[in-house]
Every structure is written in C-alpha cells, then in structure tokens.
Amino acid sequence: MSKPVVLITGAAGEIGQALVRELAGNARIVTLDLAAMPEELAGETTHVTGSITDKALIERLGAEYTFDTIYHLAALLSTRAEHSPALAHEVNVDASVLLLELAAAQSAARGQAVKFIFPSSKAIYGMPDLETKAAHPRVKEDEWLHPDTVYGANKLAVELLGAYYSRRYKQLGDAPAALLDFRALRFPGLISAFTLPTGGTSDYGPEMLHAAAQDKPYACFVRPDTTIAFMAMPDGVKAMLTLAATPRQALSRTAYNVNSFSLSAEEFRQQVLAAFPQAQISFAPDAKRQGIVDSWPMGINDSAARADWGWAPEYDLQRCFDEYLVPNIRQRYQA
Ligand code: AKB
C-alpha cells in the first residue's frame, strides 16, 4: 500500500521539526515553510520553500499532491502578531482559508475527508483580570472566549471556520461528496529541548532555560507570580498524532483543550536553578507582554480530550524537567 501523503506547513518551526521527526518513515511528507528544513531533517521530506500566503503556490501544491492529512502549523505568534496585526490576519487567518479550500476541494474530489489538524492555543481565552484568572484556574472549552490579542482572535477565527468547513461548507449548493475533517488542539506554552520559539509570549519559560544552559544572563519579561500552563514538546506532538488517529465518531467536538502542568515564572526559575545553579535570572516585566500573559488562564481543563480520545500527558512538571528538558539541553549546549 502506498504511504499516506501528509502536508506540514510551518514545518521548519518548533512543532514542525518535532512532528517531522515522529512521522518520518511512516508517511510521505511534503513540507512548506519560508525557511529551509534543518539539515538533519532535509532528507525526510519533500520541501517547498515559500509562503503560505501565496495563493498560486497553495494551488500548485493542491494540483501536484493528494493529501490525506494536513498539519497546518504556520503562524505568527502572539507578541509578533501584536506588532503587525494586519500581517497576522493574513498569515494566521487568510492563509488558513487557502488551505481549508484546498482540503475541501480534495475531500470533495476523492469522496474522502482530508484530515486538517490545527494547533490552536490557550490564547483564545481572555481572562478580564487577575482575580477572575485566579478564581477560574482550569478553563473549559466554551468559557471565556474573549481573546485579548490579535493572535488569540486569529486562532479562534480559524477554529470556527474549520468547524464550518467540516460541517456546513457549500451545503446550500450541490453538496460535495465529502467534507473535510477539521480537528484543533488548544495548546499550553510548548517547551522544546532542541529549539527556541520566536515571537511568542510564553517564550520566557524556554528562553530562561536555554539561556541558563549557555551560561547567559536572562531578564524575564513577566512578574515572578505570573502563572500559565506549559507542556513538553513530545506531549504536544503525541497529542496531535493521537487526535489525528482517533476515529471521527469518537469526537464530540472540533476543538479540544490539552493540558500538562502550570507553574509561575518564579517556580520556573527555581526549576532552572536546580539544574543550573549558576544561572543569572532576574525579572524585568514588560507591561505589554505582561498584559498578554495575564489575560491567559492559569490552566485549561482537558477532560473532554481525556474522555473522547484517551489524552493524558506523559510528562508532568518534574518529569518534563528531569527527564526531557535538562538532560537534552545540557547535551545540546555541551556539544
Ligand atoms: C505564544 O506565546 O504566542 C504561543 C501560544 C501561547 O500559543 N506560545
């Protein structure tokens, strides 16, 4: 049997690299990114260098390949998006619509739903103030959907559009034989031992750790008490692959929270100091970025994912640091 063809957008980014490593060998992978794939992954994919906002390029990909699954990872993260809201809309929403159109057309043509896996974010929630945030430490999927950032609004818009393309697309005309199968995951801040995020606002966690491992001082841009949820990258990839593999009839919704552990910036610092006692970590809160993180919940309730598709993270806080982050980061920078 021929291998399924998988498209990964934003594949040279943090989640993309980790996902390619997991999928390599089991699928024919087509990757799309503005950047080239890192050398060690270059042989694993057919890489297309270009922008997801390029309509002609997306149409060409649709004409050249028939995709079983699309992992649409390309996005401008929250801090970067605040600096350029119109560009954020173009990259995060308009380009998503181009890909949804591609998946809808291929689903209809083949009579078989293309799976469309979309990493959404806790940024789609908006807590109005710190008191409310403390009083609702584990937000459910249908609560507090008032994002404070353009990135959160973009992610929520694509979740809603994806659900529409999955259920109602062009039902007033001639109904296509099959609609696409859209599935979204609302992630906490993902932390990788191998890559660093760019342009996000939960970046202070991974930045603190990677700086300490390189003996560089780090000034954290949020207050010590700032608390949000994080997740080890291998759990993020596991969540995407498990959700993609779940039969559609088991799913009761199109967007699922997935949670791991929550900790404050000071607790993060303590974890880093336990591994790198020489680390020089100070706090220099930036009012704007602080405001963004304050609007995000402390944690998210993932009982629907647990019930519908057996989600459970493998890494709790201590395992994440002791078994995944610290040994791999140490090795990376020592090398
Ligand atoms: C960001 O900081 O923008 C992302 C996110 C919360 O989705 N990590």
mmCIF file of N, CA and C in Angstrom, residues 14-16 18-19 22 71 73 117-120 184-192 230-244 256 258-261 309 311-315 320 324:
data_model
loop_
_atom_site.group_PDB
_atom_site.id
_atom_site.type_symbol
_atom_site.label_atom_id
_atom_site.label_comp_id
_atom_site.label_asym_id
_atom_site.label_seq_id
_atom_site.Cartn_x
_atom_site.Cartn_y
_atom_site.Cartn_z
ATOM 1 N N GLU A 14 9.208 25.157 15.446
ATOM 2 C CA GLU A 14 9.424 24.263 16.594
ATOM 3 C C GLU A 14 8.589 22.994 16.536
ATOM 4 N N ILE A 15 7.254 23.158 16.371
ATOM 5 C CA ILE A 15 6.389 21.969 16.386
ATOM 6 C C ILE A 15 6.662 21.157 15.126
ATOM 7 N N GLY A 16 6.881 21.862 14.011
ATOM 8 C CA GLY A 16 7.083 21.185 12.733
ATOM 9 C C GLY A 16 8.268 20.236 12.777
ATOM 10 N N ALA A 18 9.648 18.810 15.333
ATOM 11 C CA ALA A 18 9.374 17.669 16.218
ATOM 12 C C ALA A 18 8.398 16.701 15.545
ATOM 13 N N LEU A 19 7.440 17.234 14.812
ATOM 14 C CA LEU A 19 6.450 16.383 14.140
ATOM 15 C C LEU A 19 7.089 15.591 12.995
ATOM 16 N N GLU A 22 8.834 12.554 14.194
ATOM 17 C CA GLU A 22 7.938 11.449 14.553
ATOM 18 C C GLU A 22 7.335 10.759 13.333
ATOM 19 N N TYR A 71 -1.263 19.139 8.454
ATOM 20 C CA TYR A 71 -0.958 19.733 9.763
ATOM 21 C C TYR A 71 -0.611 21.188 9.461
ATOM 22 N N LEU A 73 0.618 24.271 10.697
ATOM 23 C CA LEU A 73 1.310 24.803 11.871
ATOM 24 C C LEU A 73 1.776 26.249 11.683
ATOM 25 N N ILE A 117 -5.424 19.109 10.767
ATOM 26 C CA ILE A 117 -5.074 19.222 12.187
ATOM 27 C C ILE A 117 -4.485 20.615 12.430
ATOM 28 N N PHE A 118 -5.077 21.309 13.396
ATOM 29 C CA PHE A 118 -4.732 22.714 13.603
ATOM 30 C C PHE A 118 -4.327 22.964 15.056
ATOM 31 N N PRO A 119 -3.072 23.408 15.288
ATOM 32 C CA PRO A 119 -2.693 23.752 16.653
ATOM 33 C C PRO A 119 -3.238 25.119 17.021
ATOM 34 N N SER A 120 -4.239 25.117 17.893
ATOM 35 C CA SER A 120 -4.734 26.377 18.425
ATOM 36 C C SER A 120 -4.016 26.626 19.750
ATOM 37 N N ALA A 184 -8.926 20.638 16.054
ATOM 38 C CA ALA A 184 -7.993 21.617 16.639
ATOM 39 C C ALA A 184 -7.628 21.236 18.067
ATOM 40 N N LEU A 185 -6.391 21.573 18.424
ATOM 41 C CA LEU A 185 -5.903 21.360 19.787
ATOM 42 C C LEU A 185 -5.545 22.697 20.386
ATOM 43 N N ARG A 186 -6.052 22.978 21.571
ATOM 44 C CA ARG A 186 -5.656 24.225 22.244
ATOM 45 C C ARG A 186 -4.503 23.912 23.178
ATOM 46 N N PHE A 187 -3.317 24.350 22.755
ATOM 47 C CA PHE A 187 -2.092 24.014 23.470
ATOM 48 C C PHE A 187 -1.746 25.043 24.542
ATOM 49 N N PRO A 188 -1.101 24.568 25.639
ATOM 50 C CA PRO A 188 -0.400 25.492 26.543
ATOM 51 C C PRO A 188 0.889 25.950 25.858
ATOM 52 N N GLY A 189 1.758 26.650 26.567
ATOM 53 C CA GLY A 189 3.060 27.023 26.001
ATOM 54 C C GLY A 189 3.903 25.767 25.831
ATOM 55 N N LEU A 190 4.323 25.484 24.609
ATOM 56 C CA LEU A 190 5.111 24.267 24.375
ATOM 57 C C LEU A 190 6.596 24.569 24.609
ATOM 58 N N ILE A 191 7.284 23.630 25.266
ATOM 59 C CA ILE A 191 8.718 23.836 25.539
ATOM 60 C C ILE A 191 9.495 22.693 24.917
ATOM 61 N N SER A 192 10.464 23.061 24.072
ATOM 62 C CA SER A 192 11.305 22.058 23.426
ATOM 63 C C SER A 192 12.736 22.141 23.965
ATOM 64 N N PHE A 230 2.190 25.019 30.740
ATOM 65 C CA PHE A 230 3.208 24.642 29.758
ATOM 66 C C PHE A 230 3.074 23.146 29.449
ATOM 67 N N MET A 231 3.748 22.728 28.392
ATOM 68 C CA MET A 231 3.728 21.305 28.012
ATOM 69 C C MET A 231 5.040 20.958 27.315
ATOM 70 N N ALA A 232 5.535 19.764 27.589
ATOM 71 C CA ALA A 232 6.744 19.297 26.903
ATOM 72 C C ALA A 232 6.413 19.033 25.433
ATOM 73 N N MET A 233 7.320 19.407 24.541
ATOM 74 C CA MET A 233 7.069 19.244 23.099
ATOM 75 C C MET A 233 6.679 17.807 22.712
ATOM 76 N N PRO A 234 7.333 16.763 23.283
ATOM 77 C CA PRO A 234 6.912 15.412 22.879
ATOM 78 C C PRO A 234 5.436 15.150 23.183
ATOM 79 N N ASP A 235 4.922 15.724 24.268
ATOM 80 C CA ASP A 235 3.490 15.558 24.556
ATOM 81 C C ASP A 235 2.641 16.319 23.533
ATOM 82 N N GLY A 236 3.121 17.483 23.081
ATOM 83 C CA GLY A 236 2.375 18.237 22.072
ATOM 84 C C GLY A 236 2.248 17.424 20.785
ATOM 85 N N VAL A 237 3.360 16.810 20.385
ATOM 86 C CA VAL A 237 3.342 16.003 19.151
ATOM 87 C C VAL A 237 2.467 14.774 19.357
ATOM 88 N N LYS A 238 2.588 14.151 20.536
ATOM 89 C CA LYS A 238 1.752 12.975 20.828
ATOM 90 C C LYS A 238 0.270 13.360 20.750
ATOM 91 N N ALA A 239 -0.081 14.523 21.275
ATOM 92 C CA ALA A 239 -1.491 14.953 21.243
ATOM 93 C C ALA A 239 -1.971 15.090 19.801
ATOM 94 N N MET A 240 -1.138 15.691 18.945
ATOM 95 C CA MET A 240 -1.559 15.873 17.545
ATOM 96 C C MET A 240 -1.736 14.535 16.837
ATOM 97 N N LEU A 241 -0.781 13.627 17.052
ATOM 98 C CA LEU A 241 -0.844 12.335 16.350
ATOM 99 C C LEU A 241 -2.001 11.489 16.881
ATOM 100 N N THR A 242 -2.249 11.555 18.190
ATOM 101 C CA THR A 242 -3.352 10.765 18.762
ATOM 102 C C THR A 242 -4.688 11.309 18.274
ATOM 103 N N LEU A 243 -4.820 12.618 18.285
ATOM 104 C CA LEU A 243 -6.086 13.198 17.812
ATOM 105 C C LEU A 243 -6.293 12.858 16.333
ATOM 106 N N ALA A 244 -5.228 12.947 15.542
ATOM 107 C CA ALA A 244 -5.353 12.643 14.108
ATOM 108 C C ALA A 244 -5.761 11.184 13.887
ATOM 109 N N TYR A 256 -10.229 20.869 21.073
ATOM 110 C CA TYR A 256 -10.010 20.266 22.395
ATOM 111 C C TYR A 256 -8.883 20.982 23.144
ATOM 112 N N VAL A 258 -5.807 20.651 25.617
ATOM 113 C CA VAL A 258 -4.893 19.637 26.160
ATOM 114 C C VAL A 258 -3.988 20.340 27.168
ATOM 115 N N ASN A 259 -3.865 19.752 28.349
ATOM 116 C CA ASN A 259 -3.149 20.405 29.444
ATOM 117 C C ASN A 259 -2.037 19.501 29.963
ATOM 118 N N SER A 260 -1.056 20.112 30.606
ATOM 119 C CA SER A 260 0.008 19.333 31.242
ATOM 120 C C SER A 260 0.212 19.806 32.668
ATOM 121 N N PHE A 261 0.943 20.918 32.821
ATOM 122 C CA PHE A 261 1.210 21.427 34.169
ATOM 123 C C PHE A 261 1.270 22.950 34.130
ATOM 124 N N TRP A 309 -10.724 10.779 23.535
ATOM 125 C CA TRP A 309 -9.643 10.082 22.803
ATOM 126 C C TRP A 309 -8.456 9.688 23.689
ATOM 127 N N TRP A 311 -6.660 11.157 25.970
ATOM 128 C CA TRP A 311 -5.490 12.021 26.154
ATOM 129 C C TRP A 311 -4.964 11.964 27.589
ATOM 130 N N ALA A 312 -3.675 11.828 27.749
ATOM 131 C CA ALA A 312 -3.005 12.010 29.050
ATOM 132 C C ALA A 312 -1.563 12.372 28.741
ATOM 133 N N PRO A 313 -1.045 13.452 29.328
ATOM 134 C CA PRO A 313 0.358 13.804 29.043
ATOM 135 C C PRO A 313 1.304 12.795 29.686
ATOM 136 N N GLU A 314 2.456 12.589 29.059
ATOM 137 C CA GLU A 314 3.436 11.675 29.665
ATOM 138 C C GLU A 314 4.347 12.408 30.632
ATOM 139 N N TYR A 315 4.468 13.721 30.421
ATOM 140 C CA TYR A 315 5.411 14.493 31.236
ATOM 141 C C TYR A 315 4.662 15.423 32.184
ATOM 142 N N CYS A 320 9.173 16.410 33.106
ATOM 143 C CA CYS A 320 9.491 17.281 31.965
ATOM 144 C C CYS A 320 10.893 17.872 32.135
ATOM 145 N N TYR A 324 13.353 15.144 30.335
ATOM 146 C CA TYR A 324 13.338 15.619 28.935
ATOM 147 C C TYR A 324 14.187 16.881 28.765
#
